GROMACS .gro file of C-alpha atoms in nm:
model
  500
    1MET     CA    1  27.786   6.339   3.014
    2THR     CA    2  27.485   6.559   2.931
    3LEU     CA    3  27.546   6.929   2.863
    4LEU     CA    4  27.243   7.158   2.872
    5LEU     CA    5  27.313   7.509   2.741
    6LEU     CA    6  27.097   7.811   2.820
    7ARG     CA    7  27.128   8.120   2.602
    8VAL     CA    8  27.018   8.441   2.768
    9GLU     CA    9  26.997   8.806   2.681
   10ALA     CA   10  27.009   9.030   2.986
   11ASP     CA   11  26.758   8.867   3.225
   12ARG     CA   12  26.558   8.680   2.960
   13ALA     CA   13  26.597   8.315   2.854
   14VAL     CA   14  26.630   8.304   2.474
   15SER     CA   15  26.685   7.938   2.391
   16VAL     CA   16  26.790   7.603   2.537
   17ASN     CA   17  27.018   7.350   2.370
   18THR     CA   18  26.949   6.996   2.490
   19HIS     CA   19  27.100   6.689   2.323
   20GLY     CA   20  27.229   6.907   2.037
   21ALA     CA   21  26.891   7.057   1.948
   22GLU     CA   22  26.765   7.409   2.012
   23GLU     CA   23  26.441   7.433   2.204
   24ALA     CA   24  26.224   7.716   2.326
   25PRO     CA   25  26.270   7.784   2.698
   26VAL     CA   26  25.984   7.703   2.931
   27HIS     CA   27  26.041   8.017   3.140
   28GLY     CA   28  26.121   8.364   3.012
   29ASN     CA   29  26.296   8.431   3.344
   30ALA     CA   30  26.659   8.326   3.284
   31ALA     CA   31  26.730   8.236   3.648
   32ARG     CA   32  26.416   8.024   3.670
   33GLU     CA   33  26.507   7.847   3.348
   34LEU     CA   34  26.858   7.774   3.476
   35ALA     CA   35  26.706   7.622   3.790
   36ARG     CA   36  26.479   7.405   3.574
   37LEU     CA   37  26.776   7.277   3.372
   38ALA     CA   38  26.964   7.192   3.692
   39ASP     CA   39  26.664   6.982   3.797
   40LEU     CA   40  26.656   6.812   3.455
   41ALA     CA   41  27.024   6.712   3.455
   42PRO     CA   42  27.157   6.669   3.810
   43SER     CA   43  27.421   6.424   3.689
   44GLY     CA   44  27.517   6.634   3.389
   45HIS     CA   45  27.654   6.981   3.322
   46VAL     CA   46  27.447   7.296   3.290
   47ALA     CA   47  27.595   7.598   3.113
   48TRP     CA   48  27.474   7.946   3.026
   49LEU     CA   49  27.592   8.225   2.801
   50ASP     CA   50  27.474   8.573   2.717
   51ARG     CA   51  27.402   8.580   2.345
   52ARG     CA   52  27.547   8.931   2.317
   53PHE     CA   53  27.894   8.798   2.399
   54GLU     CA   54  27.876   8.460   2.225
   55ALA     CA   55  28.122   8.552   1.948
   56GLY     CA   56  28.396   8.608   2.208
   57LEU     CA   57  28.343   8.283   2.398
   58ALA     CA   58  28.523   7.951   2.361
   59PRO     CA   59  28.305   7.667   2.225
   60PRO     CA   60  28.076   7.555   2.511
   61GLY     CA   61  28.143   7.189   2.428
   62ALA     CA   62  28.497   7.236   2.562
   63TRP     CA   63  28.389   7.386   2.894
   64PRO     CA   64  28.318   7.066   3.094
   65ALA     CA   65  28.681   6.955   3.061
   66LEU     CA   66  28.791   7.270   3.247
   67LEU     CA   67  28.612   7.172   3.569
   68ARG     CA   68  28.852   7.027   3.826
   69HIS     CA   69  28.586   6.878   4.055
   70ASP     CA   70  28.209   6.864   4.099
   71LEU     CA   71  28.182   7.163   4.333
   72GLU     CA   72  28.345   7.408   4.094
   73VAL     CA   73  28.136   7.668   3.913
   74LEU     CA   74  28.335   7.820   3.627
   75HIS     CA   75  28.233   8.159   3.494
   76ALA     CA   76  28.360   8.439   3.273
   77GLY     CA   77  28.448   8.678   3.557
   78GLY     CA   78  28.406   9.052   3.570
   79GLY     CA   79  28.142   9.041   3.842
   80GLY     CA   80  28.333   9.287   4.057
   81ARG     CA   81  28.253   9.561   3.806
   82MET     CA   82  27.882   9.476   3.838
   83ALA     CA   83  27.873   9.510   4.215
   84ARG     CA   84  28.144   9.757   4.314
   85SER     CA   85  27.939   9.908   4.597
   86LEU     CA   86  27.945   9.571   4.779
   87GLY     CA   87  28.298   9.674   4.873
   88LEU     CA   88  28.146   9.931   5.108
   89VAL     CA   89  28.038   9.647   5.340
   90ASP     CA   90  28.267   9.358   5.237
   91PHE     CA   91  28.581   9.569   5.255
   92ASP     CA   92  28.819   9.284   5.347
   93SER     CA   93  28.710   9.032   5.083
   94PRO     CA   94  28.959   8.951   4.805
   95TRP     CA   95  28.672   8.795   4.607
   96LEU     CA   96  28.541   9.136   4.505
   97LEU     CA   97  28.863   9.217   4.318
   98ASP     CA   98  28.935   9.147   3.954
   99GLY     CA   99  29.207   8.885   3.914
  100THR     CA  100  29.518   8.905   3.699
  101PRO     CA  101  29.422   8.888   3.327
  102GLY     CA  102  29.463   8.536   3.191
  103ARG     CA  103  29.460   8.372   3.537
  104ARG     CA  104  29.190   8.175   3.718
  105PHE     CA  105  29.053   8.367   4.013
  106ASP     CA  106  28.817   8.260   4.291
  107SER     CA  107  28.510   8.484   4.304
  108TRP     CA  108  28.156   8.420   4.419
  109LEU     CA  109  28.041   8.699   4.186
  110ILE     CA  110  27.934   8.443   3.924
  111SER     CA  111  27.922   8.614   3.587
  112PRO     CA  112  27.596   8.612   3.388
  113ALA     CA  113  27.803   8.640   3.068
  114ALA     CA  114  27.897   8.270   3.066
  115GLY     CA  115  27.948   7.979   3.302
  116ILE     CA  116  27.916   7.607   3.367
  117ALA     CA  117  27.857   7.380   3.667
  118ARG     CA  118  27.728   7.038   3.758
  119GLY     CA  119  27.351   7.042   3.767
  120ALA     CA  120  27.357   6.874   4.107
  121ALA     CA  121  27.571   7.155   4.255
  122LEU     CA  122  27.334   7.428   4.133
  123ARG     CA  123  27.036   7.228   4.251
  124ALA     CA  124  27.181   7.160   4.598
  125VAL     CA  125  27.255   7.526   4.675
  126GLY     CA  126  26.941   7.646   4.500
  127ILE     CA  127  26.884   7.927   4.249
  128GLU     CA  128  26.631   8.181   4.372
  129PRO     CA  129  26.495   8.367   4.067
  130ASP     CA  130  26.228   8.597   4.204
  131GLY     CA  131  26.278   8.962   4.288
  132TRP     CA  132  26.592   9.034   4.086
  133GLY     CA  133  26.767   8.978   3.755
  134PHE     CA  134  26.984   8.693   3.627
  135GLY     CA  135  27.315   8.844   3.739
  136ALA     CA  136  27.196   8.914   4.093
  137ALA     CA  137  27.047   8.562   4.121
  138LEU     CA  138  27.387   8.415   4.025
  139PHE     CA  139  27.567   8.639   4.276
  140ASP     CA  140  27.327   8.522   4.547
  141LEU     CA  141  27.392   8.161   4.447
  142GLY     CA  142  27.768   8.216   4.472
  143ARG     CA  143  27.758   8.404   4.800
  144ARG     CA  144  27.554   8.133   4.970
  145GLY     CA  145  27.745   7.855   4.796
  146VAL     CA  146  28.094   7.945   4.920
  147THR     CA  147  27.983   7.898   5.281
  148LEU     CA  148  27.869   7.545   5.190
  149GLY     CA  149  28.171   7.425   4.991
  150LEU     CA  150  28.090   7.553   4.642
  151VAL     CA  151  28.400   7.683   4.459
  152PRO     CA  152  28.310   7.954   4.205
  153VAL     CA  153  28.607   8.041   3.982
  154ALA     CA  154  28.650   8.302   3.710
  155GLU     CA  155  28.803   8.096   3.428
  156PRO     CA  156  28.965   8.293   3.142
  157ARG     CA  157  28.963   7.988   2.914
  158LEU     CA  158  28.588   8.032   2.870
  159LEU     CA  159  28.675   8.341   2.671
  160GLU     CA  160  28.846   8.383   2.337
  161GLY     CA  161  28.789   8.754   2.285
  162GLY     CA  162  28.903   8.890   2.623
  163PRO     CA  163  28.698   9.008   2.921
  164VAL     CA  164  28.340   9.123   2.872
  165GLU     CA  165  28.197   9.446   3.010
  166LEU     CA  166  27.880   9.403   3.212
  167PRO     CA  167  27.647   9.674   3.348
  168GLU     CA  168  27.619   9.744   3.719
  169LEU     CA  169  27.338   9.584   3.913
  170ARG     CA  170  27.046   9.800   4.018
  171ALA     CA  171  27.076   9.954   4.363
  172ALA     CA  172  26.773   9.754   4.482
  173GLU     CA  173  26.947   9.428   4.381
  174ILE     CA  174  27.267   9.523   4.566
  175ALA     CA  175  27.059   9.617   4.870
  176ARG     CA  176  26.893   9.276   4.868
  177LEU     CA  177  27.230   9.101   4.838
  178VAL     CA  178  27.362   9.301   5.134
  179ARG     CA  179  27.055   9.222   5.343
  180ARG     CA  180  27.071   8.849   5.271
  181GLY     CA  181  27.446   8.808   5.280
  182TYR     CA  182  27.549   9.039   5.563
  183GLY     CA  183  27.234   9.134   5.759
  184ARG     CA  184  27.018   9.439   5.821
  185LYS     CA  185  27.288   9.617   6.023
  186TRP     CA  186  27.517   9.613   5.723
  187LEU     CA  187  27.235   9.715   5.491
  188ALA     CA  188  27.193  10.031   5.699
  189PHE     CA  189  27.571  10.083   5.682
  190TRP     CA  190  27.565  10.037   5.302
  191ALA     CA  191  27.281  10.285   5.267
  192LEU     CA  192  27.467  10.538   5.483
  193ALA     CA  193  27.787  10.496   5.279
  194ARG     CA  194  27.593  10.548   4.953
  195ARG     CA  195  27.363  10.805   5.111
  196ARG     CA  196  27.063  10.622   4.964
  197PRO     CA  197  26.762  10.450   5.117
  198ALA     CA  198  26.747  10.069   5.113
  199LEU     CA  199  26.387   9.986   5.205
  200ARG     CA  200  26.346   9.713   4.942
  201GLY     CA  201  26.656   9.536   5.063
  202TRP     CA  202  26.543   9.568   5.425
  203LEU     CA  203  26.224   9.378   5.345
  204ALA     CA  204  26.397   9.107   5.136
  205PRO     CA  205  26.324   8.747   5.248
  206GLY     CA  206  26.591   8.510   5.369
  207ALA     CA  207  26.733   8.233   5.152
  208ASP     CA  208  26.587   7.884   5.130
  209ASP     CA  209  26.776   7.602   5.301
  210PRO     CA  210  27.036   7.425   5.083
  211ASP     CA  211  27.057   7.049   5.027
  212ARG     CA  212  27.364   6.983   5.241
  213ALA     CA  213  27.357   6.606   5.186
  214ALA     CA  214  27.373   6.657   4.809
  215LEU     CA  215  27.664   6.898   4.849
  216ASP     CA  216  27.850   6.645   5.062
  217ASP     CA  217  27.806   6.386   4.786
  218LEU     CA  218  27.971   6.625   4.539
  219ARG     CA  219  28.286   6.685   4.743
  220PRO     CA  220  28.594   6.555   4.561
  221ALA     CA  221  28.749   6.233   4.689
  222LEU     CA  222  29.070   6.314   4.873
  223PRO     CA  223  29.374   6.102   4.784
  224PRO     CA  224  29.480   5.869   5.069
  225LEU     CA  225  29.824   5.862   5.228
  226PRO     CA  226  29.981   5.619   4.976
  227ALA     CA  227  29.882   5.854   4.693
  228VAL     CA  228  30.043   6.159   4.855
  229ALA     CA  229  30.337   5.984   5.019
  230GLY     CA  230  30.576   6.118   4.756
  231ALA     CA  231  30.466   6.478   4.798
  232GLY     CA  232  30.755   6.707   4.882
  233VAL     CA  233  30.686   6.940   5.174
  234ASP     CA  234  30.925   7.188   5.332
  235VAL     CA  235  30.832   7.360   5.659
  236LEU     CA  236  30.921   7.723   5.723
  237ILE     CA  237  30.928   7.855   6.082
  238PRO     CA  238  31.046   8.205   6.184
  239THR     CA  239  31.140   8.221   6.552
  240LEU     CA  240  31.297   8.436   6.820
  241GLY     CA  241  31.382   8.334   7.175
  242ARG     CA  242  31.147   8.038   7.223
  243PRO     CA  243  31.371   7.728   7.203
  244GLU     CA  244  31.142   7.513   7.421
  245HIS     CA  245  30.841   7.575   7.195
  246LEU     CA  246  31.052   7.519   6.884
  247ARG     CA  247  31.176   7.182   7.016
  248ALA     CA  248  30.819   7.071   7.086
  249LEU     CA  249  30.711   7.172   6.736
  250LEU     CA  250  31.005   6.987   6.577
  251GLY     CA  251  30.894   6.677   6.769
  252ASP     CA  252  30.543   6.712   6.629
  253LEU     CA  253  30.684   6.740   6.276
  254ALA     CA  254  30.894   6.428   6.329
  255GLY     CA  255  30.577   6.238   6.421
  256GLN     CA  256  30.378   6.331   6.110
  257THR     CA  257  30.231   6.051   5.898
  258LEU     CA  258  30.359   6.248   5.597
  259ARG     CA  259  30.693   6.382   5.710
  260PRO     CA  260  30.846   6.699   5.567
  261ARG     CA  261  31.163   6.667   5.365
  262ARG     CA  262  31.323   6.966   5.532
  263VAL     CA  263  31.242   7.210   5.808
  264ILE     CA  264  31.381   7.562   5.774
  265VAL     CA  265  31.405   7.767   6.093
  266ALA     CA  266  31.490   8.136   6.051
  267GLY     CA  267  31.575   8.379   6.330
  268GLN     CA  268  31.833   8.555   6.541
  269ASP     CA  269  32.053   8.381   6.798
  270LEU     CA  270  31.933   8.032   6.713
  271GLU     CA  271  32.027   7.747   6.941
  272ASP     CA  272  32.095   7.404   6.791
  273PRO     CA  273  31.804   7.185   6.907
  274ASP     CA  274  31.898   6.866   7.085
  275GLY     CA  275  31.848   6.529   6.918
  276SER     CA  276  31.819   6.400   6.565
  277PHE     CA  277  31.521   6.436   6.333
  278PRO     CA  278  31.389   6.236   6.035
  279PHE     CA  279  31.418   6.540   5.807
  280ASP     CA  280  31.684   6.786   5.698
  281LEU     CA  281  31.689   7.065   5.958
  282ARG     CA  282  31.829   7.394   5.832
  283LEU     CA  283  31.894   7.687   6.065
  284LEU     CA  284  31.910   8.034   5.908
  285ARG     CA  285  32.073   8.282   6.146
  286LEU     CA  286  31.957   8.630   6.051
  287PRO     CA  287  32.123   8.964   6.134
  288ARG     CA  288  31.791   9.103   6.265
  289SER     CA  289  31.445   8.977   6.348
  290GLY     CA  290  31.133   9.018   6.144
  291ALA     CA  291  30.840   8.806   6.030
  292CYS     CA  292  30.866   8.911   5.665
  293LEU     CA  293  31.246   8.897   5.659
  294GLY     CA  294  31.257   8.548   5.815
  295ARG     CA  295  30.993   8.398   5.590
  296ASN     CA  296  31.146   8.546   5.275
  297ALA     CA  297  31.492   8.419   5.374
  298GLY     CA  298  31.346   8.075   5.438
  299LEU     CA  299  31.154   8.076   5.110
  300ARG     CA  300  31.482   8.112   4.921
  301GLU     CA  301  31.591   7.779   5.077
  302VAL     CA  302  31.276   7.588   4.985
  303GLU     CA  303  31.326   7.302   4.737
  304SER     CA  304  30.997   7.109   4.758
  305GLU     CA  305  30.663   7.149   4.582
  306TRP     CA  306  30.483   7.262   4.897
  307VAL     CA  307  30.568   7.495   5.186
  308LEU     CA  308  30.405   7.462   5.526
  309LEU     CA  309  30.412   7.802   5.700
  310LEU     CA  310  30.399   7.776   6.080
  311ASP     CA  311  30.443   7.993   6.387
  312ASP     CA  312  30.693   7.858   6.640
  313ASP     CA  313  30.444   7.819   6.927
  314VAL     CA  314  30.193   7.582   6.769
  315ARG     CA  315  30.128   7.211   6.830
  316LEU     CA  316  30.029   6.973   6.553
  317ARG     CA  317  29.827   6.655   6.522
  318PRO     CA  318  30.008   6.366   6.348
  319ARG     CA  319  29.794   6.375   6.031
  320LEU     CA  320  29.810   6.749   5.968
  321ILE     CA  321  30.049   6.752   5.671
  322GLU     CA  322  29.891   6.446   5.513
  323ARG     CA  323  29.547   6.604   5.537
  324LEU     CA  324  29.647   6.945   5.399
  325VAL     CA  325  29.827   6.792   5.100
  326SER     CA  326  29.529   6.564   5.030
  327VAL     CA  327  29.290   6.860   5.033
  328ALA     CA  328  29.519   7.070   4.813
  329ARG     CA  329  29.548   6.793   4.555
  330GLY     CA  330  29.184   6.685   4.572
  331TYR     CA  331  29.060   7.038   4.509
  332GLY     CA  332  29.347   7.157   4.289
  333ALA     CA  333  29.415   7.440   4.537
  334GLY     CA  334  29.721   7.661   4.570
  335ALA     CA  335  29.692   7.702   4.948
  336VAL     CA  336  29.506   7.544   5.241
  337ASN     CA  337  29.466   7.713   5.579
  338ALA     CA  338  29.420   7.488   5.881
  339ARG     CA  339  29.188   7.574   6.165
  340VAL     CA  340  29.369   7.735   6.461
  341TYR     CA  341  29.235   7.719   6.816
  342LEU     CA  342  29.362   7.856   7.146
  343PRO     CA  343  29.405   7.681   7.481
  344GLY     CA  344  29.063   7.633   7.637
  345GLN     CA  345  28.878   7.639   7.306
  346GLU     CA  346  28.703   7.344   7.141
  347PRO     CA  347  28.963   7.144   6.941
  348ALA     CA  348  28.729   6.907   6.754
  349GLY     CA  349  28.781   6.889   6.379
  350GLN     CA  350  28.511   6.926   6.114
  351PRO     CA  351  28.614   6.710   5.816
  352GLU     CA  352  28.314   6.804   5.603
  353ALA     CA  353  28.371   7.180   5.610
  354VAL     CA  354  28.636   7.240   5.338
  355ARG     CA  355  28.548   7.568   5.168
  356LEU     CA  356  28.686   7.878   5.003
  357TRP     CA  357  28.848   8.112   5.251
  358PRO     CA  358  28.870   8.493   5.225
  359SER     CA  359  29.147   8.519   5.487
  360PHE     CA  360  29.503   8.389   5.495
  361SER     CA  361  29.715   8.297   5.796
  362SER     CA  362  30.089   8.260   5.761
  363GLY     CA  363  30.098   8.075   6.093
  364ALA     CA  364  29.913   7.764   5.973
  365ALA     CA  365  29.903   7.728   5.595
  366LEU     CA  366  30.020   7.487   5.326
  367VAL     CA  367  30.110   7.682   5.012
  368SER     CA  368  30.237   7.594   4.667
  369ALA     CA  369  30.604   7.696   4.659
  370ARG     CA  370  30.566   7.806   4.296
  371ALA     CA  371  30.268   8.029   4.377
  372LEU     CA  372  30.444   8.174   4.681
  373ARG     CA  373  30.754   8.260   4.480
  374GLU     CA  374  30.542   8.417   4.207
  375THR     CA  375  30.403   8.669   4.456
  376GLY     CA  376  30.754   8.783   4.537
  377GLY     CA  377  30.712   8.678   4.899
  378PHE     CA  378  30.610   8.885   5.197
  379ASP     CA  379  30.616   9.264   5.162
  380GLU     CA  380  30.904   9.375   5.386
  381ARG     CA  381  30.768   9.730   5.389
  382MET     CA  382  30.517   9.591   5.641
  383GLU     CA  383  30.789   9.472   5.879
  384GLY     CA  384  30.719   9.567   6.236
  385GLY     CA  385  30.343   9.572   6.198
  386TYR     CA  386  30.063   9.326   6.134
  387GLY     CA  387  29.862   9.229   5.831
  388GLU     CA  388  30.144   9.104   5.608
  389ASP     CA  389  29.979   8.762   5.576
  390TYR     CA  390  29.643   8.913   5.472
  391GLU     CA  391  29.824   9.121   5.209
  392LEU     CA  392  30.012   8.818   5.078
  393GLY     CA  393  29.689   8.616   5.065
  394VAL     CA  394  29.525   8.877   4.843
  395ARG     CA  395  29.820   8.864   4.603
  396LEU     CA  396  29.811   8.483   4.597
  397ARG     CA  397  29.449   8.495   4.482
  398LEU     CA  398  29.511   8.770   4.229
  399LEU     CA  399  29.771   8.545   4.068
  400GLY     CA  400  29.528   8.254   4.042
  401ALA     CA  401  29.578   8.045   4.357
  402THR     CA  402  29.268   7.896   4.517
  403VAL     CA  403  29.287   7.938   4.897
  404LEU     CA  404  29.082   7.690   5.103
  405TYR     CA  405  29.002   7.647   5.471
  406ASP     CA  406  29.011   7.296   5.618
  407PRO     CA  407  28.935   7.248   5.990
  408ALA     CA  408  28.972   6.867   5.997
  409GLU     CA  409  29.315   6.867   6.170
  410PRO     CA  410  29.314   7.179   6.389
  411ILE     CA  411  29.634   7.340   6.514
  412LEU     CA  412  29.674   7.449   6.877
  413HIS     CA  413  29.824   7.799   6.901
  414LEU     CA  414  29.975   7.839   7.247
  415LYS     CA  415  30.012   8.218   7.217
  416ALA     CA  416  30.332   8.210   7.421
  417PRO     CA  417  30.354   8.533   7.624
  418ALA     CA  418  30.719   8.603   7.544
  419GLY     CA  419  30.952   8.567   7.250
  420GLY     CA  420  30.833   8.491   6.901
  421PHE     CA  421  30.957   8.637   6.577
  422ARG     CA  422  30.825   8.991   6.629
  423ALA     CA  423  31.088   9.183   6.826
  424PRO     CA  424  30.976   9.545   6.877
  425LEU     CA  425  31.106   9.757   6.591
  426PRO     CA  426  31.135  10.137   6.589
  427LEU     CA  427  30.881  10.287   6.351
  428PRO     CA  428  30.929  10.618   6.168
  429TRP     CA  429  30.611  10.763   6.318
  430ASP     CA  430  30.689  10.675   6.681
  431GLY     CA  431  30.744  11.043   6.768
  432ASP     CA  432  30.439  11.180   6.590
  433ASP     CA  433  30.176  11.377   6.778
  434PRO     CA  434  29.907  11.274   6.725
  435GLN     CA  435  29.999  10.913   6.660
  436PRO     CA  436  29.867  10.780   6.327
  437ARG     CA  437  29.560  10.560   6.362
  438PRO     CA  438  29.474  10.311   6.225
  439SER     CA  439  29.817  10.160   6.163
  440PRO     CA  440  29.978  10.296   5.846
  441PHE     CA  441  30.055   9.933   5.757
  442ILE     CA  442  29.681   9.862   5.732
  443LEU     CA  443  29.614  10.161   5.510
  444TYR     CA  444  29.921  10.084   5.298
  445ALA     CA  445  29.794   9.734   5.217
  446ARG     CA  446  29.447   9.868   5.137
  447ARG     CA  447  29.580  10.145   4.911
  448LYS     CA  448  29.799   9.890   4.734
  449LEU     CA  449  29.537   9.625   4.655
  450LEU     CA  450  29.175   9.714   4.724
  451THR     CA  451  28.912   9.906   4.529
  452PRO     CA  452  28.811  10.265   4.617
  453GLU     CA  453  28.475  10.134   4.743
  454MET     CA  454  28.645   9.886   4.977
  455ARG     CA  455  28.876  10.156   5.110
  456GLU     CA  456  28.584  10.392   5.166
  457GLY     CA  457  28.382  10.121   5.341
  458TYR     CA  458  28.670  10.051   5.579
  459ARG     CA  459  28.720  10.424   5.646
  460LEU     CA  460  28.356  10.472   5.743
  461PHE     CA  461  28.347  10.153   5.952
  462TYR     CA  462  28.663  10.251   6.139
  463LYS     CA  463  28.542  10.603   6.215
  464LEU     CA  464  28.197  10.492   6.330
  465SER     CA  465  28.353  10.222   6.551
  466ARG     CA  466  28.583  10.474   6.718
  467LEU     CA  467  28.306  10.730   6.755
  468GLY     CA  468  28.067  10.475   6.906
  469GLY     CA  469  28.307  10.413   7.194
  470ALA     CA  470  28.321  10.780   7.297
  471PRO     CA  471  28.082  10.944   7.546
  472LEU     CA  472  27.811  11.144   7.370
  473LEU     CA  473  27.932  11.488   7.482
  474ARG     CA  474  28.289  11.413   7.373
  475ARG     CA  475  28.200  11.290   7.025
  476PRO     CA  476  28.258  11.622   6.839
  477ALA     CA  477  28.611  11.645   6.982
  478GLU     CA  478  28.669  11.273   6.920
  479LEU     CA  479  28.558  11.313   6.559
  480ARG     CA  480  28.819  11.586   6.506
  481ARG     CA  481  29.084  11.369   6.672
  482ILE     CA  482  28.995  11.070   6.451
  483ALA     CA  483  29.024  11.290   6.142
  484ARG     CA  484  29.371  11.417   6.241
  485GLN     CA  485  29.497  11.065   6.320
  486TRP     CA  486  29.351  10.924   5.997
  487GLU     CA  487  29.517  11.198   5.791
  488ARG     CA  488  29.852  11.120   5.956
  489ALA     CA  489  29.806  10.746   5.890
  490GLU     CA  490  29.725  10.816   5.524
  491ARG     CA  491  30.039  11.025   5.489
  492TRP     CA  492  30.262  10.748   5.632
  493ALA     CA  493  30.086  10.483   5.422
  494ALA     CA  494  30.167  10.683   5.110
  495ARG     CA  495  30.531  10.705   5.217
  496LEU     CA  496  30.544  10.328   5.275
  497GLY     CA  497  30.419  10.286   4.919
  498GLU     CA  498  30.705  10.499   4.788
  499GLY     CA  499  30.956  10.240   4.916
  500PRO     CA  500  31.300  10.294   5.067
   0.00000   0.00000   0.00000
């Protein structure tokens, strides 16, 4: 298969290697030249490298073999250091973090230092070269691409000499990325957080329409049921006091086209469900309730390659497990979140919409058992609160697991009004006056994993949201109250981080 290689230096195209011969580039603009090469070789591979880092890169001829499917874009990583201030507006996104050294890591911040993709994938999303440099054009490509099914991945095997250090983007380029990716409201928020004007970003044009049909053609073929029939799947369900919902869910699991090997139910005061099931049913009776405790206890009993994490009050379609395993194998992913809908919402599936997912839900996710164990499981310091699944999802990605979203076989979440696995637990700050807000669990997870810019962006967003809900004359007093509650939440978050 054809490999076209573009050598760049900063934002300038230096040379092009086609069919083994060096040629002069047609365009001095590196992004425009990359777009031209994608047009020349839609069925081949297009790669780029910054000549300043070439000595530390693996031979480009070996790069195509690292691609797992046609929608992957492999790159050298490090983009988070080029665009740290994006964390001020995208303060929940794990894709702005730097992954664990030596591990693959999903990130739409496509590095200008080195990378490779199918020409057809670059062409379908579209590279827009005007108005910014090469790095910003690649970031824009990645940000738009992930919403369409593109899978940009920082791949350490492109490097032989370790990570490369790249300069930060210009403020005007970040402003344009914010405007195009998040909207003018968030551009104003970004400017406020940085205390800088953002006029050039405000006036930035929108992106051109992608070629969705071409992207659909590049989606990997998913293995059919016979090819995944031997996949081992264990199901893990924490529960408390909802035996009728649990029995219904066990019936749905028994009717799956790809049945689980075992179903592990963890909780207090478990009743033995009536009937027999075509899988090994294991009941773990725990001394106390807790979402993190129950899932970690169940994880120690898992023996299969895959774990399906479920809440106890969900209902499943018969092809759910088959579909999630097929997507995980077809894309080489470490986790796949299903779409969840509530009673009264539209249940229709969308089989074409598999894409990278910044969130993670422990109530409807297929996860590699190996990857889940490598994280150490759920953080039990977060017991009694919420957000433990988001925190686990960030750690999964940092350790190299690709997390996808697949809405083809949606799960109905009944949101049962009573019971569940979250019995009220006494919290050490219950007697505080004022009460800490936001929840110390939220600030604990953010202190533990996120960048200073992401933490600052969340702080400003939270305070402005609270202040906006107060009557105008009460805002000075409300601002003081917010500050006292935030300080108390920060103090408890720090104590959570100290451990028992």
